[in-house]
mmCIF file of C-alpha atoms in Angstrom:
data_model
loop_
_atom_site.group_PDB
_atom_site.id
_atom_site.type_symbol
_atom_site.label_atom_id
_atom_site.label_comp_id
_atom_site.label_asym_id
_atom_site.label_seq_id
_atom_site.Cartn_x
_atom_site.Cartn_y
_atom_site.Cartn_z
ATOM 1 C CA UNK A 17 -29.303 59.591 -20.224
ATOM 2 C CA UNK A 18 -31.020 61.618 -22.682
ATOM 3 C CA UNK A 19 -33.395 58.766 -23.951
ATOM 4 C CA UNK A 20 -34.155 57.673 -20.175
ATOM 5 C CA UNK A 21 -34.880 61.417 -19.477
ATOM 6 C CA UNK A 22 -37.184 61.871 -22.388
ATOM 7 C CA UNK A 23 -38.804 58.301 -20.987
ATOM 8 C CA UNK A 24 -39.325 59.560 -17.729
ATOM 9 C CA UNK A 25 -40.710 62.968 -19.000
ATOM 10 C CA UNK A 26 -43.318 61.283 -21.157
ATOM 11 C CA UNK A 27 -44.045 58.787 -18.087
ATOM 12 C CA UNK A 28 -44.448 61.791 -15.745
ATOM 13 C CA UNK A 29 -46.854 63.441 -18.168
ATOM 14 C CA UNK A 30 -48.589 60.330 -18.717
ATOM 15 C CA UNK A 31 -49.024 60.036 -15.052
ATOM 16 C CA UNK A 32 -50.044 63.343 -14.133
ATOM 17 C CA UNK A 33 -52.693 63.242 -16.761
ATOM 18 C CA UNK A 34 -53.919 60.016 -15.006
ATOM 19 C CA UNK A 35 -53.757 61.245 -11.859
ATOM 20 C CA UNK A 36 -55.843 64.561 -12.835
ATOM 21 C CA UNK A 37 -58.208 62.059 -14.482
ATOM 22 C CA UNK A 38 -58.244 59.655 -11.509
ATOM 23 C CA UNK A 39 -58.766 62.956 -9.339
ATOM 24 C CA UNK A 40 -61.967 63.724 -11.411
ATOM 25 C CA UNK A 41 -62.858 60.346 -11.305
ATOM 26 C CA UNK A 42 -62.370 60.139 -7.392
ATOM 27 C CA UNK A 43 -64.106 63.246 -7.146
ATOM 28 C CA UNK A 44 -67.051 62.058 -9.402
ATOM 29 C CA UNK A 45 -66.833 58.551 -7.447
ATOM 30 C CA UNK A 46 -67.349 60.234 -4.207
ATOM 31 C CA UNK A 47 -70.441 61.794 -5.462
ATOM 32 C CA UNK A 48 -71.547 58.033 -6.707
ATOM 33 C CA UNK A 49 -70.021 56.230 -3.801
ATOM 34 C CA UNK A 50 -72.993 54.007 -3.563
ATOM 35 C CA UNK A 51 -72.343 52.414 -7.060
ATOM 36 C CA UNK A 52 -68.513 51.575 -6.237
ATOM 37 C CA UNK A 53 -67.928 48.449 -4.322
ATOM 38 C CA UNK A 54 -65.123 48.403 -1.756
ATOM 39 C CA UNK A 55 -62.974 46.401 -4.011
ATOM 40 C CA UNK A 56 -63.243 49.062 -6.642
ATOM 41 C CA UNK A 57 -62.736 51.759 -4.348
ATOM 42 C CA UNK A 58 -59.388 50.031 -3.118
ATOM 43 C CA UNK A 59 -58.323 49.422 -6.869
ATOM 44 C CA UNK A 60 -58.480 53.247 -7.427
ATOM 45 C CA UNK A 61 -56.858 54.325 -4.347
ATOM 46 C CA UNK A 62 -54.235 51.856 -5.112
ATOM 47 C CA UNK A 63 -53.825 53.438 -8.684
ATOM 48 C CA UNK A 64 -53.290 56.759 -6.725
ATOM 49 C CA UNK A 65 -50.560 55.477 -4.766
ATOM 50 C CA UNK A 66 -48.957 53.848 -7.921
ATOM 51 C CA UNK A 67 -49.229 57.285 -9.585
ATOM 52 C CA UNK A 68 -47.685 59.278 -6.835
ATOM 53 C CA UNK A 69 -45.015 56.417 -6.339
ATOM 54 C CA UNK A 70 -44.360 56.548 -10.118
ATOM 55 C CA UNK A 71 -43.921 60.496 -9.777
ATOM 56 C CA UNK A 72 -41.754 60.518 -6.814
ATOM 57 C CA UNK A 73 -39.539 57.801 -8.703
ATOM 58 C CA UNK A 74 -39.491 60.168 -11.693
ATOM 59 C CA UNK A 75 -38.786 62.771 -9.482
ATOM 60 C CA UNK A 76 -35.991 61.064 -7.698
ATOM 61 C CA UNK A 77 -34.375 59.667 -10.974
ATOM 62 C CA UNK A 78 -34.374 63.263 -12.438
ATOM 63 C CA UNK A 79 -32.497 64.593 -9.110
ATOM 64 C CA UNK A 80 -30.128 61.622 -9.335
ATOM 65 C CA UNK A 81 -29.319 62.515 -12.951
ATOM 66 C CA UNK A 82 -28.652 66.127 -12.059
ATOM 67 C CA UNK A 83 -26.372 65.334 -9.438
ATOM 68 C CA UNK A 84 -24.560 62.674 -11.902
ATOM 69 C CA UNK A 85 -24.048 65.789 -14.405
ATOM 70 C CA UNK A 86 -23.238 68.136 -11.748
ATOM 71 C CA UNK A 87 -20.403 65.793 -10.402
ATOM 72 C CA UNK A 88 -19.381 64.979 -14.042
ATOM 73 C CA UNK A 89 -18.996 68.776 -14.667
ATOM 74 C CA UNK A 90 -16.933 69.204 -11.640
ATOM 75 C CA UNK A 91 -14.893 66.584 -12.237
ATOM 76 C CA UNK A 92 -14.341 67.966 -15.815
ATOM 77 C CA UNK A 93 -13.367 71.409 -14.432
ATOM 78 C CA UNK A 94 -11.144 69.706 -12.081
ATOM 79 C CA UNK A 95 -9.421 67.904 -14.762
ATOM 80 C CA UNK A 96 -8.870 70.990 -17.203
ATOM 81 C CA UNK A 97 -7.679 73.110 -14.181
ATOM 82 C CA UNK A 98 -5.107 69.950 -13.283
ATOM 83 C CA UNK A 99 -4.054 69.915 -17.314
ATOM 84 C CA UNK A 100 -3.545 73.625 -17.204
ATOM 85 C CA UNK A 101 -1.484 73.486 -14.185
ATOM 86 C CA UNK A 102 0.467 70.585 -16.051
ATOM 87 C CA UNK A 103 0.946 72.734 -18.763
ATOM 88 C CA UNK A 104 2.039 75.870 -16.965
ATOM 89 C CA UNK A 105 4.635 73.706 -14.840
ATOM 90 C CA UNK A 106 6.134 72.312 -18.436
ATOM 91 C CA UNK A 107 6.393 75.981 -19.616
ATOM 92 C CA UNK A 108 8.409 77.212 -16.781
ATOM 93 C CA UNK A 109 10.375 74.163 -16.615
ATOM 94 C CA UNK A 110 11.046 74.724 -20.200
ATOM 95 C CA UNK A 111 12.105 78.449 -19.940
ATOM 96 C CA UNK A 112 14.189 77.537 -16.994
ATOM 97 C CA UNK A 113 16.089 75.143 -18.849
ATOM 98 C CA UNK A 114 16.483 77.475 -21.882
ATOM 99 C CA UNK A 115 17.663 80.195 -19.179
ATOM 100 C CA UNK A 116 20.067 77.831 -17.888
ATOM 101 C CA UNK A 117 21.242 76.695 -21.250
ATOM 102 C CA UNK A 118 22.049 80.109 -22.349
ATOM 103 C CA UNK A 119 23.940 80.943 -19.045
ATOM 104 C CA UNK A 120 25.828 77.968 -19.530
ATOM 105 C CA UNK A 121 26.477 78.960 -23.458
ATOM 106 C CA UNK A 122 27.266 82.749 -22.079
ATOM 107 C CA UNK A 123 30.230 80.918 -19.297
ATOM 108 C CA UNK A 124 31.600 78.679 -22.142
ATOM 109 C CA UNK A 125 31.924 81.670 -24.858
ATOM 110 C CA UNK A 126 33.649 83.851 -21.975
ATOM 111 C CA UNK A 127 35.918 80.914 -21.062
ATOM 112 C CA UNK A 128 36.893 80.664 -24.685
ATOM 113 C CA UNK A 129 37.565 84.094 -25.162
ATOM 114 C CA UNK A 130 39.783 84.339 -22.011
ATOM 115 C CA UNK A 131 41.551 81.323 -23.000
ATOM 116 C CA UNK A 132 42.154 82.773 -26.395
ATOM 117 C CA UNK A 133 43.688 85.998 -24.997
ATOM 118 C CA UNK A 134 45.771 84.006 -22.653
ATOM 119 C CA UNK A 135 47.084 81.897 -25.453
ATOM 120 C CA UNK A 136 47.903 85.413 -27.569
ATOM 121 C CA UNK A 137 49.431 86.780 -24.783
ATOM 122 C CA UNK A 138 51.695 83.932 -24.012
ATOM 123 C CA UNK A 139 52.230 83.854 -27.763
ATOM 124 C CA UNK A 140 53.392 87.616 -27.688
ATOM 125 C CA UNK A 141 55.613 86.891 -24.777
ATOM 126 C CA UNK A 142 57.317 84.103 -26.467
ATOM 127 C CA UNK A 143 57.690 86.226 -29.421
ATOM 128 C CA UNK A 144 59.311 89.121 -27.350
ATOM 129 C CA UNK A 145 61.666 86.647 -25.325
ATOM 130 C CA UNK A 146 62.573 85.252 -28.624
ATOM 131 C CA UNK A 147 63.480 88.814 -30.335
ATOM 132 C CA UNK A 148 65.180 89.834 -26.979
ATOM 133 C CA UNK A 149 67.384 86.636 -27.105
ATOM 134 C CA UNK A 150 68.159 87.177 -30.730
ATOM 135 C CA UNK A 151 68.988 90.816 -30.237
ATOM 136 C CA UNK A 152 71.167 89.750 -26.999
ATOM 137 C CA UNK A 153 72.841 87.051 -29.319
ATOM 138 C CA UNK A 154 73.574 89.287 -32.202
ATOM 139 C CA UNK A 155 74.968 92.180 -29.969
ATOM 140 C CA UNK A 156 77.862 89.880 -28.410
ATOM 141 C CA UNK A 157 81.251 90.664 -29.326
ATOM 142 C CA UNK A 158 83.420 87.474 -29.733
ATOM 143 C CA UNK A 159 86.138 87.606 -27.282
ATOM 144 C CA UNK A 160 88.716 86.705 -29.971
ATOM 145 C CA UNK A 161 87.971 90.399 -31.302
ATOM 146 C CA UNK A 162 88.929 92.122 -28.766
#
């Protein structure tokens, strides 16, 4: 695009110089119209038209290039914003997953602690019952003695 723009700018400069020279020639030609033939006059006007057409084409190409560049920049901004949104969504999902995992870990630890307390309480009950049973067994008086 840059080389095409440079070529277009050089051509525009050359054509505008040519136009000004042609305009000066045309002005001079108007003063010396008697020396120009109809064929020469038509060639001069044809050259004017070609120069104007070339300028219009260059201007149109410049506008197209500008529009193309603006569309490209707009597309790049859209893609950048979309990537940012995706990154934010990924970060949020990661944070959410991390919170859920830590919640689950806390629940699991609480459950383990409760189960451990219940096992310990059951062991204490069993030990107390065993001691009570031993106490009862040791306090029995055999019937033969009485």
